[in-house]
Amino acid sequence: MSVDEAIEAKNKGNEAFKANDWPKAIEYYTKAIELNDKEPSFYTNRAQASGANIKLEAYGYTIADATKAIELDPSFVKAYYRRAVANTAILRHADAIHDWKIVVKKCPSDKVAKAQFEACQKTVKRDAFLKAIEVADAPSAAVGLDVDGMVVEKEYDGMKLGKEMTQEFIDDMIQRFKDGKKLHRKYVFQIILAVKDIVYKEPTMVEVQIKKDHKLTVCGDTHGQFFDLLEIFRLNGFPTTTHSYLFNGDFVDRGSWSTEIALLLYSYKWLFPSAFFLNRGNHETDDMNRMYGFEGECKAKYNERVFKLFSESFSALPLATLIGDKFLTLHGGLFSDDAITLDDIRKLNRHNQRQPGQAGLMMEMLWTDPQIQPGRGPSKRGVGLQFGPDVTKRFCEKNGLEAVIRSHEVRMEGYEVEHDGRCITGTIYIATNAWTFADTREVFSAPKYCDSTENKGAYINIGPELKLEFHKFDAVPHPPIKPMAYANNGLMGMM
């Protein structure tokens, strides 16, 4: 009887998957496993929820389920495929190679697997080469770049940019991007270099007070969804000296207008340096940009030097913003050690470490996630860790905080208040992205994330009284360019 019930649960999981309801699909596959834990296909179905865990970026869970399926049936090709996909997605190429090799041997006609196997081999060799030639104080990509001497051709039909950013230039830039046009390369270099200098001088944790008659809007991941970013500004107002914005990381990758978003956000940062704020996310890093599209987009639309300068500017971004001494806003979440305080964040010299690596304070600020269970647990992503409501409570009480605001995860309703109100996660991108508060609250500002998740986007307005006003919105139409158009070859199809 339990076997039949397990199959019925699996079938319901398949139906939920077809409806893009990934959490419900996982719930049914889990039920199937509870009824019959000896069937390897149930684990591989949950590993992807026929794609679900992959959509939710739960790569750590995917690896665990695929490994269990392999233990039950060492010849089960789909399990090796699922595990290879997950390890590739979290940039563990050396681990992925073994599984891709098995898949290719058993399925020699699988072109995607073959391409990924070859790509993993090349990536491992490239990473080894880059590590071998790595220099601690490598020269900037700006060395030898004569921006002042660059000529803007007569046929360029956009507004000219002088020595300072103007609202008129931004308005013209927005229209150019909506029309599918690019900025002149001279202006791209000007914008990146100006903002790199501004953010480099900011502290690792920017501290913001909201004045009378002022407002601060906090936004989560935008992930290259330019037209959804414009929808936020349409609904909520464009940035001004009295209406500040904080974008909480993951501006780029996945969506195919990442350069447009980065240049627009940077232009506002240049125009309003003390009223427009940018935190670094885990996608403002070299490895993620190589895999998920931003490097390829920069090269396709501009050139490699543009990407290298963006990379340098990303590594200069602050890692957190403290709002009104009450809300710590950072992309990922809390820490592996209860001893960490706000002073530790203040003292962190982010300029000594350009990339976050696999451990340490910077990595945790960019990668960790909340969990329902108390204590700490392994990361569902396979990178970082997860922290429970007790961890959040102790951190907030120790540091005099009301909540932690974060992003980093999709929330179907755009945001979610967790951990007894101390953690907020929010999303902008649609399929939307998320940020979280330490009550943990998350905000994700990318609705219909990657055109595949039917999530809403959200943003938070905060006034001088430090009350949080949540606003949700839906995705808007965009030109017919697919997500991940510039991503690593084969990645979109593999996912």
PDB file of N, CA and C in Angstrom, residues 388-462:
ATOM      1  N   GLY A 388      19.604  29.821  12.637  1.00  0.00           N
ATOM      2  CA  GLY A 388      18.243  29.718  13.144  1.00  0.00           C
ATOM      3  C   GLY A 388      17.780  30.957  13.882  1.00  0.00           C
ATOM      4  N   PRO A 389      16.507  30.948  14.325  1.00  0.00           N
ATOM      5  CA  PRO A 389      15.930  32.114  15.003  1.00  0.00           C
ATOM      6  C   PRO A 389      16.633  32.479  16.299  1.00  0.00           C
ATOM      7  N   ASP A 390      17.183  31.479  16.991  1.00  0.00           N
ATOM      8  CA  ASP A 390      17.913  31.783  18.225  1.00  0.00           C
ATOM      9  C   ASP A 390      19.197  32.541  17.932  1.00  0.00           C
ATOM     10  N   VAL A 391      19.848  32.206  16.818  1.00  0.00           N
ATOM     11  CA  VAL A 391      21.068  32.918  16.408  1.00  0.00           C
ATOM     12  C   VAL A 391      20.734  34.380  16.103  1.00  0.00           C
ATOM     13  N   THR A 392      19.655  34.586  15.386  1.00  0.00           N
ATOM     14  CA  THR A 392      19.234  35.936  15.042  1.00  0.00           C
ATOM     15  C   THR A 392      18.874  36.737  16.289  1.00  0.00           C
ATOM     16  N   LYS A 393      18.141  36.102  17.210  1.00  0.00           N
ATOM     17  CA  LYS A 393      17.720  36.777  18.445  1.00  0.00           C
ATOM     18  C   LYS A 393      18.931  37.229  19.257  1.00  0.00           C
ATOM     19  N   ARG A 394      19.906  36.349  19.419  1.00  0.00           N
ATOM     20  CA  ARG A 394      21.098  36.698  20.200  1.00  0.00           C
ATOM     21  C   ARG A 394      21.866  37.835  19.530  1.00  0.00           C
ATOM     22  N   PHE A 395      21.995  37.774  18.204  1.00  0.00           N
ATOM     23  CA  PHE A 395      22.745  38.809  17.490  1.00  0.00           C
ATOM     24  C   PHE A 395      22.062  40.165  17.634  1.00  0.00           C
ATOM     25  N   CYS A 396      20.743  40.193  17.454  1.00  0.00           N
ATOM     26  CA  CYS A 396      20.012  41.460  17.549  1.00  0.00           C
ATOM     27  C   CYS A 396      20.082  42.039  18.960  1.00  0.00           C
ATOM     28  N   GLU A 397      19.885  41.189  19.952  1.00  0.00           N
ATOM     29  CA  GLU A 397      19.923  41.674  21.330  1.00  0.00           C
ATOM     30  C   GLU A 397      21.321  42.164  21.714  1.00  0.00           C
ATOM     31  N   LYS A 398      22.333  41.455  21.267  1.00  0.00           N
ATOM     32  CA  LYS A 398      23.708  41.822  21.600  1.00  0.00           C
ATOM     33  C   LYS A 398      24.107  43.147  20.972  1.00  0.00           C
ATOM     34  N   ASN A 399      23.549  43.431  19.783  1.00  0.00           N
ATOM     35  CA  ASN A 399      23.954  44.625  19.037  1.00  0.00           C
ATOM     36  C   ASN A 399      22.907  45.732  19.046  1.00  0.00           C
ATOM     37  N   GLY A 400      21.856  45.564  19.838  1.00  0.00           N
ATOM     38  CA  GLY A 400      20.847  46.597  19.947  1.00  0.00           C
ATOM     39  C   GLY A 400      20.043  46.816  18.684  1.00  0.00           C
ATOM     40  N   LEU A 401      19.813  45.750  17.916  1.00  0.00           N
ATOM     41  CA  LEU A 401      19.103  45.842  16.644  1.00  0.00           C
ATOM     42  C   LEU A 401      17.649  45.414  16.787  1.00  0.00           C
ATOM     43  N   GLU A 402      16.820  45.987  15.942  1.00  0.00           N
ATOM     44  CA  GLU A 402      15.434  45.525  15.858  1.00  0.00           C
ATOM     45  C   GLU A 402      15.324  44.340  14.908  1.00  0.00           C
ATOM     46  N   ALA A 403      16.084  44.383  13.816  1.00  0.00           N
ATOM     47  CA  ALA A 403      15.986  43.300  12.833  1.00  0.00           C
ATOM     48  C   ALA A 403      17.181  43.334  11.893  1.00  0.00           C
ATOM     49  N   VAL A 404      17.330  42.230  11.158  1.00  0.00           N
ATOM     50  CA  VAL A 404      18.311  42.117  10.078  1.00  0.00           C
ATOM     51  C   VAL A 404      17.539  42.061   8.771  1.00  0.00           C
ATOM     52  N   ILE A 405      17.947  42.870   7.822  1.00  0.00           N
ATOM     53  CA  ILE A 405      17.329  42.845   6.491  1.00  0.00           C
ATOM     54  C   ILE A 405      18.318  42.219   5.521  1.00  0.00           C
ATOM     55  N   ARG A 406      17.835  41.273   4.743  1.00  0.00           N
ATOM     56  CA  ARG A 406      18.718  40.571   3.800  1.00  0.00           C
ATOM     57  C   ARG A 406      18.008  40.348   2.478  1.00  0.00           C
ATOM     58  N   SER A 407      18.734  39.834   1.503  1.00  0.00           N
ATOM     59  CA  SER A 407      18.181  39.472   0.202  1.00  0.00           C
ATOM     60  C   SER A 407      18.580  38.035  -0.077  1.00  0.00           C
ATOM     61  N   HIS A 408      19.120  37.768  -1.303  1.00  0.00           N
ATOM     62  CA  HIS A 408      19.817  36.509  -1.560  1.00  0.00           C
ATOM     63  C   HIS A 408      18.901  35.328  -1.856  1.00  0.00           C
ATOM     64  N   GLU A 409      17.587  35.449  -1.612  1.00  0.00           N
ATOM     65  CA  GLU A 409      16.682  34.334  -1.856  1.00  0.00           C
ATOM     66  C   GLU A 409      15.381  34.825  -2.479  1.00  0.00           C
ATOM     67  N   VAL A 410      14.807  33.977  -3.330  1.00  0.00           N
ATOM     68  CA  VAL A 410      13.487  34.264  -3.874  1.00  0.00           C
ATOM     69  C   VAL A 410      12.432  34.054  -2.803  1.00  0.00           C
ATOM     70  N   ARG A 411      11.514  34.973  -2.695  1.00  0.00           N
ATOM     71  CA  ARG A 411      10.328  34.811  -1.864  1.00  0.00           C
ATOM     72  C   ARG A 411       9.113  35.001  -2.765  1.00  0.00           C
ATOM     73  N   MET A 412       8.223  34.043  -2.769  1.00  0.00           N
ATOM     74  CA  MET A 412       7.132  34.046  -3.741  1.00  0.00           C
ATOM     75  C   MET A 412       6.260  35.297  -3.636  1.00  0.00           C
ATOM     76  N   GLU A 413       6.110  35.833  -2.438  1.00  0.00           N
ATOM     77  CA  GLU A 413       5.320  37.056  -2.249  1.00  0.00           C
ATOM     78  C   GLU A 413       6.194  38.309  -2.232  1.00  0.00           C
ATOM     79  N   GLY A 414       7.462  38.159  -2.609  1.00  0.00           N
ATOM     80  CA  GLY A 414       8.359  39.301  -2.689  1.00  0.00           C
ATOM     81  C   GLY A 414       9.185  39.525  -1.445  1.00  0.00           C
ATOM     82  N   TYR A 415       8.623  39.199  -0.294  1.00  0.00           N
ATOM     83  CA  TYR A 415       9.367  39.330   0.951  1.00  0.00           C
ATOM     84  C   TYR A 415       8.797  38.359   1.972  1.00  0.00           C
ATOM     85  N   GLU A 416       9.561  38.137   3.038  1.00  0.00           N
ATOM     86  CA  GLU A 416       9.100  37.280   4.119  1.00  0.00           C
ATOM     87  C   GLU A 416       9.719  37.741   5.426  1.00  0.00           C
ATOM     88  N   VAL A 417       8.890  37.845   6.457  1.00  0.00           N
ATOM     89  CA  VAL A 417       9.360  38.189   7.800  1.00  0.00           C
ATOM     90  C   VAL A 417       9.475  36.896   8.595  1.00  0.00           C
ATOM     91  N   GLU A 418      10.665  36.612   9.090  1.00  0.00           N
ATOM     92  CA  GLU A 418      10.956  35.348   9.769  1.00  0.00           C
ATOM     93  C   GLU A 418      11.561  35.610  11.144  1.00  0.00           C
ATOM     94  N   HIS A 419      11.847  34.512  11.827  1.00  0.00           N
ATOM     95  CA  HIS A 419      12.571  34.567  13.102  1.00  0.00           C
ATOM     96  C   HIS A 419      11.921  35.560  14.072  1.00  0.00           C
ATOM     97  N   ASP A 420      10.601  35.430  14.235  1.00  0.00           N
ATOM     98  CA  ASP A 420       9.860  36.284  15.165  1.00  0.00           C
ATOM     99  C   ASP A 420      10.031  37.766  14.835  1.00  0.00           C
ATOM    100  N   GLY A 421      10.085  38.053  13.551  1.00  0.00           N
ATOM    101  CA  GLY A 421      10.165  39.443  13.114  1.00  0.00           C
ATOM    102  C   GLY A 421      11.555  40.016  13.073  1.00  0.00           C
ATOM    103  N   ARG A 422      12.559  39.237  13.428  1.00  0.00           N
ATOM    104  CA  ARG A 422      13.923  39.772  13.480  1.00  0.00           C
ATOM    105  C   ARG A 422      14.723  39.547  12.194  1.00  0.00           C
ATOM    106  N   CYS A 423      14.157  38.819  11.245  1.00  0.00           N
ATOM    107  CA  CYS A 423      14.871  38.572   9.979  1.00  0.00           C
ATOM    108  C   CYS A 423      13.910  38.789   8.825  1.00  0.00           C
ATOM    109  N   ILE A 424      14.285  39.663   7.914  1.00  0.00           N
ATOM    110  CA  ILE A 424      13.426  40.013   6.780  1.00  0.00           C
ATOM    111  C   ILE A 424      14.180  39.697   5.494  1.00  0.00           C
ATOM    112  N   THR A 425      13.575  38.894   4.642  1.00  0.00           N
ATOM    113  CA  THR A 425      14.178  38.582   3.342  1.00  0.00           C
ATOM    114  C   THR A 425      13.307  39.177   2.254  1.00  0.00           C
ATOM    115  N   GLY A 426      13.917  39.826   1.290  1.00  0.00           N
ATOM    116  CA  GLY A 426      13.133  40.469   0.252  1.00  0.00           C
ATOM    117  C   GLY A 426      13.662  40.223  -1.132  1.00  0.00           C
ATOM    118  N   THR A 427      12.771  40.353  -2.120  1.00  0.00           N
ATOM    119  CA  THR A 427      13.077  40.064  -3.510  1.00  0.00           C
ATOM    120  C   THR A 427      12.680  41.207  -4.403  1.00  0.00           C
ATOM    121  N   ILE A 428      13.498  41.497  -5.408  1.00  0.00           N
ATOM    122  CA  ILE A 428      13.067  42.435  -6.437  1.00  0.00           C
ATOM    123  C   ILE A 428      12.799  41.691  -7.722  1.00  0.00           C
ATOM    124  N   TYR A 429      13.683  40.761  -8.080  1.00  0.00           N
ATOM    125  CA  TYR A 429      13.542  40.219  -9.413  1.00  0.00           C
ATOM    126  C   TYR A 429      12.367  39.275  -9.525  1.00  0.00           C
ATOM    127  N   ILE A 430      11.786  39.229 -10.743  1.00  0.00           N
ATOM    128  CA  ILE A 430      10.569  38.462 -10.980  1.00  0.00           C
ATOM    129  C   ILE A 430      10.861  37.468 -12.082  1.00  0.00           C
ATOM    130  N   ALA A 431      10.903  36.343 -11.933  1.00  0.00           N
ATOM    131  CA  ALA A 431      10.976  35.540 -10.751  1.00  0.00           C
ATOM    132  C   ALA A 431      11.910  36.226  -9.830  1.00  0.00           C
ATOM    133  N   THR A 432      11.409  36.602  -8.713  1.00  0.00           N
ATOM    134  CA  THR A 432      11.959  37.666  -7.917  1.00  0.00           C
ATOM    135  C   THR A 432      13.081  37.277  -6.999  1.00  0.00           C
ATOM    136  N   ASN A 433      13.851  38.303  -6.587  1.00  0.00           N
ATOM    137  CA  ASN A 433      14.984  38.121  -5.698  1.00  0.00           C
ATOM    138  C   ASN A 433      14.682  38.591  -4.301  1.00  0.00           C
ATOM    139  N   ALA A 434      15.567  38.282  -3.332  1.00  0.00           N
ATOM    140  CA  ALA A 434      15.197  38.543  -1.952  1.00  0.00           C
ATOM    141  C   ALA A 434      16.262  39.209  -1.122  1.00  0.00           C
ATOM    142  N   TRP A 435      15.824  39.969  -0.085  1.00  0.00           N
ATOM    143  CA  TRP A 435      16.741  40.403   0.973  1.00  0.00           C
ATOM    144  C   TRP A 435      16.104  40.130   2.308  1.00  0.00           C
ATOM    145  N   THR A 436      16.875  40.053   3.399  1.00  0.00           N
ATOM    146  CA  THR A 436      16.339  39.647   4.700  1.00  0.00           C
ATOM    147  C   THR A 436      16.712  40.590   5.825  1.00  0.00           C
ATOM    148  N   PHE A 437      15.817  40.810   6.822  1.00  0.00           N
ATOM    149  CA  PHE A 437      16.066  41.608   8.018  1.00  0.00           C
ATOM    150  C   PHE A 437      16.356  40.699   9.198  1.00  0.00           C
ATOM    151  N   ALA A 438      17.180  41.187  10.146  1.00  0.00           N
ATOM    152  CA  ALA A 438      17.466  40.326  11.282  1.00  0.00           C
ATOM    153  C   ALA A 438      16.386  40.349  12.297  1.00  0.00           C
ATOM    154  N   ASP A 439      15.408  40.235  12.288  1.00  0.00           N
ATOM    155  CA  ASP A 439      14.273  39.520  12.790  1.00  0.00           C
ATOM    156  C   ASP A 439      14.139  38.473  11.761  1.00  0.00           C
ATOM    157  N   THR A 440      14.741  37.937  11.059  1.00  0.00           N
ATOM    158  CA  THR A 440      15.208  37.962   9.690  1.00  0.00           C
ATOM    159  C   THR A 440      14.098  38.333   8.746  1.00  0.00           C
ATOM    160  N   ARG A 441      14.336  39.395   8.041  1.00  0.00           N
ATOM    161  CA  ARG A 441      13.362  39.810   7.039  1.00  0.00           C
ATOM    162  C   ARG A 441      14.077  39.855   5.703  1.00  0.00           C
ATOM    163  N   GLU A 442      13.432  39.324   4.687  1.00  0.00           N
ATOM    164  CA  GLU A 442      14.084  39.244   3.382  1.00  0.00           C
ATOM    165  C   GLU A 442      13.291  40.020   2.344  1.00  0.00           C
ATOM    166  N   VAL A 443      14.028  40.694   1.467  1.00  0.00           N
ATOM    167  CA  VAL A 443      13.389  41.409   0.368  1.00  0.00           C
ATOM    168  C   VAL A 443      14.040  40.990  -0.934  1.00  0.00           C
ATOM    169  N   PHE A 444      13.236  40.606  -1.888  1.00  0.00           N
ATOM    170  CA  PHE A 444      13.713  40.183  -3.198  1.00  0.00           C
ATOM    171  C   PHE A 444      13.028  41.073  -4.223  1.00  0.00           C
ATOM    172  N   SER A 445      13.800  41.754  -5.047  1.00  0.00           N
ATOM    173  CA  SER A 445      13.216  42.776  -5.901  1.00  0.00           C
ATOM    174  C   SER A 445      13.180  42.397  -7.370  1.00  0.00           C
ATOM    175  N   ALA A 446      13.406  41.129  -7.681  1.00  0.00           N
ATOM    176  CA  ALA A 446      13.329  40.680  -9.060  1.00  0.00           C
ATOM    177  C   ALA A 446      12.121  39.781  -9.219  1.00  0.00           C
ATOM    178  N   PRO A 447      10.990  40.333  -9.684  1.00  0.00           N
ATOM    179  CA  PRO A 447       9.796  39.506  -9.848  1.00  0.00           C
ATOM    180  C   PRO A 447       9.953  38.561 -11.025  1.00  0.00           C
ATOM    181  N   LYS A 448       9.205  37.467 -11.005  1.00  0.00           N
ATOM    182  CA  LYS A 448       9.256  36.442 -12.062  1.00  0.00           C
ATOM    183  C   LYS A 448      10.704  36.159 -12.429  1.00  0.00           C
ATOM    184  N   TYR A 449      11.453  35.753 -11.399  1.00  0.00           N
ATOM    185  CA  TYR A 449      12.897  35.567 -11.471  1.00  0.00           C
ATOM    186  C   TYR A 449      13.276  34.682 -12.643  1.00  0.00           C
ATOM    187  N   CYS A 450      14.164  35.223 -13.503  1.00  0.00           N
ATOM    188  CA  CYS A 450      14.647  34.502 -14.681  1.00  0.00           C
ATOM    189  C   CYS A 450      13.498  34.018 -15.569  1.00  0.00           C
ATOM    190  N   ASP A 451      12.375  34.732 -15.535  1.00  0.00           N
ATOM    191  CA  ASP A 451      11.210  34.403 -16.355  1.00  0.00           C
ATOM    192  C   ASP A 451      10.679  33.003 -16.084  1.00  0.00           C
ATOM    193  N   SER A 452      11.011  32.420 -14.927  1.00  0.00           N
ATOM    194  CA  SER A 452      10.608  31.041 -14.697  1.00  0.00           C
ATOM    195  C   SER A 452       9.929  30.831 -13.348  1.00  0.00           C
ATOM    196  N   THR A 453      10.076  31.751 -12.420  1.00  0.00           N
ATOM    197  CA  THR A 453       9.486  31.610 -11.099  1.00  0.00           C
ATOM    198  C   THR A 453       8.409  32.675 -10.950  1.00  0.00           C
ATOM    199  N   GLU A 454       7.217  32.260 -10.603  1.00  0.00           N
ATOM    200  CA  GLU A 454       6.094  33.197 -10.576  1.00  0.00           C
ATOM    201  C   GLU A 454       6.061  33.992  -9.273  1.00  0.00           C
ATOM    202  N   ASN A 455       7.201  34.539  -8.907  1.00  0.00           N
ATOM    203  CA  ASN A 455       7.262  35.307  -7.672  1.00  0.00           C
ATOM    204  C   ASN A 455       6.972  36.779  -7.928  1.00  0.00           C
ATOM    205  N   LYS A 456       6.562  37.450  -6.887  1.00  0.00           N
ATOM    206  CA  LYS A 456       6.424  38.895  -6.930  1.00  0.00           C
ATOM    207  C   LYS A 456       7.754  39.538  -6.533  1.00  0.00           C
ATOM    208  N   GLY A 457       7.888  40.815  -6.811  1.00  0.00           N
ATOM    209  CA  GLY A 457       9.010  41.584  -6.315  1.00  0.00           C
ATOM    210  C   GLY A 457       8.559  42.436  -5.146  1.00  0.00           C
ATOM    211  N   ALA A 458       9.513  42.973  -4.392  1.00  0.00           N
ATOM    212  CA  ALA A 458       9.155  43.796  -3.233  1.00  0.00           C
ATOM    213  C   ALA A 458      10.248  44.808  -2.945  1.00  0.00           C
ATOM    214  N   TYR A 459       9.846  45.862  -2.236  1.00  0.00           N
ATOM    215  CA  TYR A 459      10.804  46.827  -1.716  1.00  0.00           C
ATOM    216  C   TYR A 459      10.250  47.363  -0.407  1.00  0.00           C
ATOM    217  N   ILE A 460      11.108  47.973   0.393  1.00  0.00           N
ATOM    218  CA  ILE A 460      10.720  48.489   1.701  1.00  0.00           C
ATOM    219  C   ILE A 460      10.983  49.986   1.753  1.00  0.00           C
ATOM    220  N   ASN A 461      10.009  50.746   2.177  1.00  0.00           N
ATOM    221  CA  ASN A 461      10.194  52.171   2.441  1.00  0.00           C
ATOM    222  C   ASN A 461      10.348  52.392   3.939  1.00  0.00           C
ATOM    223  N   ILE A 462      11.328  53.211   4.301  1.00  0.00           N
ATOM    224  CA  ILE A 462      11.610  53.504   5.702  1.00  0.00           C
ATOM    225  C   ILE A 462      11.723  55.018   5.867  1.00  0.00           C
TER     226      ILE A 462
END
